Tab-separated table of C-alpha atoms and ligand atoms in Angstrom:
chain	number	residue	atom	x	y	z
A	1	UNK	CA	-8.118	26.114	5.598
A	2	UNK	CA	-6.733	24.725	2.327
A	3	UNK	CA	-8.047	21.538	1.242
A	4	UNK	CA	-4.915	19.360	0.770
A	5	UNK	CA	-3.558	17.973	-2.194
A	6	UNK	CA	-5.277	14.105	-1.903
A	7	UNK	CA	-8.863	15.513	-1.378
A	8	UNK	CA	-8.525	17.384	-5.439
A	9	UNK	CA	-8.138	13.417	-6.682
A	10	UNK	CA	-11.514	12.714	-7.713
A	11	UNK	CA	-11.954	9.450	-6.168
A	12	UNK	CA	-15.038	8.540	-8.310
A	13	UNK	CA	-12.271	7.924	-11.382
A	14	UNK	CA	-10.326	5.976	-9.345
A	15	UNK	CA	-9.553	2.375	-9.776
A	16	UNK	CA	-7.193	-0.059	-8.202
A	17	UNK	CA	-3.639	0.596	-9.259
A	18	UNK	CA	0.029	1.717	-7.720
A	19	UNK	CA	0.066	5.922	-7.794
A	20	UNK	CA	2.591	8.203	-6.932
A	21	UNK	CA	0.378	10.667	-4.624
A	22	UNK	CA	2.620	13.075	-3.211
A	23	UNK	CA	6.893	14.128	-3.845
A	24	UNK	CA	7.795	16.036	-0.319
A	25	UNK	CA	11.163	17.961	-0.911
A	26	UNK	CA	13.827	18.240	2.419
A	27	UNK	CA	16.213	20.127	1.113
A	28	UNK	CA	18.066	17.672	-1.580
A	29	UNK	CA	16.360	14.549	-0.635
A	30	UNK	CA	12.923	13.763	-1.931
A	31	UNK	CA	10.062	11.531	-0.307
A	32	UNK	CA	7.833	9.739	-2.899
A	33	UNK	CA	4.742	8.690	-1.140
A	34	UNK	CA	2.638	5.943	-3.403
A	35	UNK	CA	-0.981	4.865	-2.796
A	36	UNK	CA	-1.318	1.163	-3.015
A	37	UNK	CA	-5.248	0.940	-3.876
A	38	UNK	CA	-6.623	-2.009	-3.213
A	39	UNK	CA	-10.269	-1.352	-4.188
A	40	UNK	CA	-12.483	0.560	-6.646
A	41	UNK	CA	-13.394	3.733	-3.650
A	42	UNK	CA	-16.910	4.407	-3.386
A	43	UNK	CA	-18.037	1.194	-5.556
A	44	UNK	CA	-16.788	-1.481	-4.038
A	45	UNK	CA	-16.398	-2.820	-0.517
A	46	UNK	CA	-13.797	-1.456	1.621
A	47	UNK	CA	-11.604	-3.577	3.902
A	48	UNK	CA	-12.190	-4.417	7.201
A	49	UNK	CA	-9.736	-3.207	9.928
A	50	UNK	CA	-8.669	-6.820	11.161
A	51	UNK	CA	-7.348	-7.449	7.732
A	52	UNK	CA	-6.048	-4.441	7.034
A	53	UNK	CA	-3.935	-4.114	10.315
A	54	UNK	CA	-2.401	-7.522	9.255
A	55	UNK	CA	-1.501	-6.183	6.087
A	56	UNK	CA	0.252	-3.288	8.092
A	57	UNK	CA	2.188	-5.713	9.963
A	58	UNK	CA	2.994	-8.302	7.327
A	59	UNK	CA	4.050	-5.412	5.033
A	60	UNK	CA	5.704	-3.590	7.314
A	61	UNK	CA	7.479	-5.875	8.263
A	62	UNK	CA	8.649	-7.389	4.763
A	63	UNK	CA	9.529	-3.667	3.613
A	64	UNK	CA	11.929	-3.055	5.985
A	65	UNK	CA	13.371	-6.395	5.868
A	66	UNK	CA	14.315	-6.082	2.053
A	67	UNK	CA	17.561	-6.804	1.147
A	68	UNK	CA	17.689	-4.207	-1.741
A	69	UNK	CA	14.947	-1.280	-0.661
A	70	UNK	CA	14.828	-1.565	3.702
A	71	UNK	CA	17.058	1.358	3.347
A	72	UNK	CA	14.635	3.736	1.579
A	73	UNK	CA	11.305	2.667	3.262
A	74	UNK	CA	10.002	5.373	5.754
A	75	UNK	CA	6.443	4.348	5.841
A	76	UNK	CA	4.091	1.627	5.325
A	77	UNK	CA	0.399	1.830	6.955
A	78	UNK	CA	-3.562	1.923	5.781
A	79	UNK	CA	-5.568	4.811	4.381
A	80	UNK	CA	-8.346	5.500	6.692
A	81	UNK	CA	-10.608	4.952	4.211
A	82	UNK	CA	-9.378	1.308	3.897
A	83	UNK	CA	-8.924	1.094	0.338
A	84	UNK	CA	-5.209	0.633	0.332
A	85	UNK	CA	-2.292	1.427	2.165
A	86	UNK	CA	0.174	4.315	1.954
A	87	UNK	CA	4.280	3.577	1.337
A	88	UNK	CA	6.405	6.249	1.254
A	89	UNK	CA	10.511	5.747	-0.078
A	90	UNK	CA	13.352	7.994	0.348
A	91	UNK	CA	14.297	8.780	-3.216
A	92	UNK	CA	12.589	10.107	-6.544
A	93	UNK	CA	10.345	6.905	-8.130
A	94	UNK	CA	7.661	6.665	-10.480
A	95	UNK	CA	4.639	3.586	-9.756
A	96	UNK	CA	5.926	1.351	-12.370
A	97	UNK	CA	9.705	1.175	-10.578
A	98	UNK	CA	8.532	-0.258	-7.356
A	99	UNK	CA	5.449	-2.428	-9.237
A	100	UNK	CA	7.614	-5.662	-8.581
A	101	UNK	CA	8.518	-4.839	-5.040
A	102	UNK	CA	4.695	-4.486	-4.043
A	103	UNK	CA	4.245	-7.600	-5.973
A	104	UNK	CA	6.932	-8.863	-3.656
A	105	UNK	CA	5.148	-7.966	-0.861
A	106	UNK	CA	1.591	-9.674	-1.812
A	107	UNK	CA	3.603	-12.517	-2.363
A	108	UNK	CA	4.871	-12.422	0.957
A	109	UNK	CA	1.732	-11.910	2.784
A	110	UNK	CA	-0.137	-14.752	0.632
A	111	UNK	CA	2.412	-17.468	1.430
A	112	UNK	CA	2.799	-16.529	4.946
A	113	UNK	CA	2.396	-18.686	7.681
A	114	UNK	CA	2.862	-18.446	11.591
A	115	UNK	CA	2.161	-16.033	13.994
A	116	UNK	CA	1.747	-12.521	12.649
A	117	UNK	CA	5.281	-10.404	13.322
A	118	UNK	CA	4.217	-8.088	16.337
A	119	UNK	CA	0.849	-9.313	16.839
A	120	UNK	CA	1.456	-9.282	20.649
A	121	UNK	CA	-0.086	-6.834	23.792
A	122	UNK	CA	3.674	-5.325	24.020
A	123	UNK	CA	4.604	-4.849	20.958
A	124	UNK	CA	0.982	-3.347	19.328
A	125	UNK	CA	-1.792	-1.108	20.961
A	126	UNK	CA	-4.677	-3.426	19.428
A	127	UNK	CA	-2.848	-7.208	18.660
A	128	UNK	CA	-5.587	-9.600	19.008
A	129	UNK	CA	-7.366	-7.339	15.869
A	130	UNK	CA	-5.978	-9.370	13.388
A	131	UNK	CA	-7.422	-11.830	10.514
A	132	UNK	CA	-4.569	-13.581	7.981
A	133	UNK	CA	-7.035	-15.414	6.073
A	134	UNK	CA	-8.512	-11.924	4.667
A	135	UNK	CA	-5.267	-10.408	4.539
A	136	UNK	CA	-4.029	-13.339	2.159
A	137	UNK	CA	-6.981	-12.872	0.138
A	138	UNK	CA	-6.929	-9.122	-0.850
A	139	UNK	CA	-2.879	-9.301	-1.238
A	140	UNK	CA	-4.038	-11.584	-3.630
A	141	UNK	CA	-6.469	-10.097	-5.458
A	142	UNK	CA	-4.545	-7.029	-6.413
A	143	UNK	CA	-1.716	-9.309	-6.865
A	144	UNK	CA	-3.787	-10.938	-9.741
A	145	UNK	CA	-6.349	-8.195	-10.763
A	146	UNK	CA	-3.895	-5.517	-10.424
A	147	UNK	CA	-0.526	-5.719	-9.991
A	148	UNK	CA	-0.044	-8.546	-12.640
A	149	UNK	CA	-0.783	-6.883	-16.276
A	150	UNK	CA	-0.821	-3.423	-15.041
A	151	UNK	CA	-1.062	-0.741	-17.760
A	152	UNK	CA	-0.300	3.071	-17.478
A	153	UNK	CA	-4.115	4.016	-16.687
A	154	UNK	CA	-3.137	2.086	-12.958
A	155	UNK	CA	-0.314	3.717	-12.392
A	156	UNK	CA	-0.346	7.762	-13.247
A	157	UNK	CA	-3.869	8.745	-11.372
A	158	UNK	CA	-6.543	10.502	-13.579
A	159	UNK	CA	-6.193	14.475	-13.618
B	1	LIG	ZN1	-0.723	-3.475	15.298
């Protein structure tokens, strides 16, 4: 088989940063996919899954709430590697356009409070796995060591 397209990104270059990983074509439209990486792969520690599923729901759930972008969001969710999270738009973007909408989203997840949106046994198929306090502080850490100040070298990934 053909080794697909995110396994040739040599993750040993990688840092933290907002990266256009993939453009799918469907007939006229176009899918950007980004890779929101939260942590230095392979030299740093990786987040656990309670905080990570949070960050699912709390971003999920901001995404498609936006007033301006709810329209082009088709996919929020975690890399299984749990160094960041995957968001894919309807529409032809490059990082730095949709820099202030993830900042958005850190923001959100930071200052929220209150019971996680869909953090119940109906609406999720593992909704006790959960932990805000660690979601609130890696939102913001790449809010502050990442997505504030970012230059090119986080946002185009290394060829
Ligand atoms: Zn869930």
């Amino acid at each position: 088989m053909e080794r697909i397209a995110s396994f040739t990104i040599n993750h040993l270059l990688l840092e933290p940063g907002v990266y256009v990983s993939r453009k799918d074509y469907a007939g006229e439209e176009v899918l950007t996919t980004f890779d929101l990486r939260f942590t230095t792969p392979n030299k740093e520690p990786v987040m656990s899954t309670a905080e990570v599923h949070t960050i699912e729901h709390l971003g999920a759930t901001f995404l498609r709430n936006h007033p301006t972008m709810k329209e082009r969001v088709v996919y929020f969710g975690p890399m299984g590697c749990r160094t960041g999270f995957y968001m894919i738009l309807h529409g032809d973007y490059e990082s730095k356009e949709v820099v202030s909408l993830v900042k958005e989203m850190c923001e959100f997840i930071v200052s929220f409070e209150g019971e996680i949106p869909g953090a119940t046994p109906v609406e999720c198929g593992n909704y006790s796995d959960q932990n805000l306090t660690m979601a609130k502080y890696w939102a913001n850490r790449y809010l502050e060591n990442t997505l504030k100040n970012i230059d090119e070298n986080h946002l185009v990934y290394p060829k």
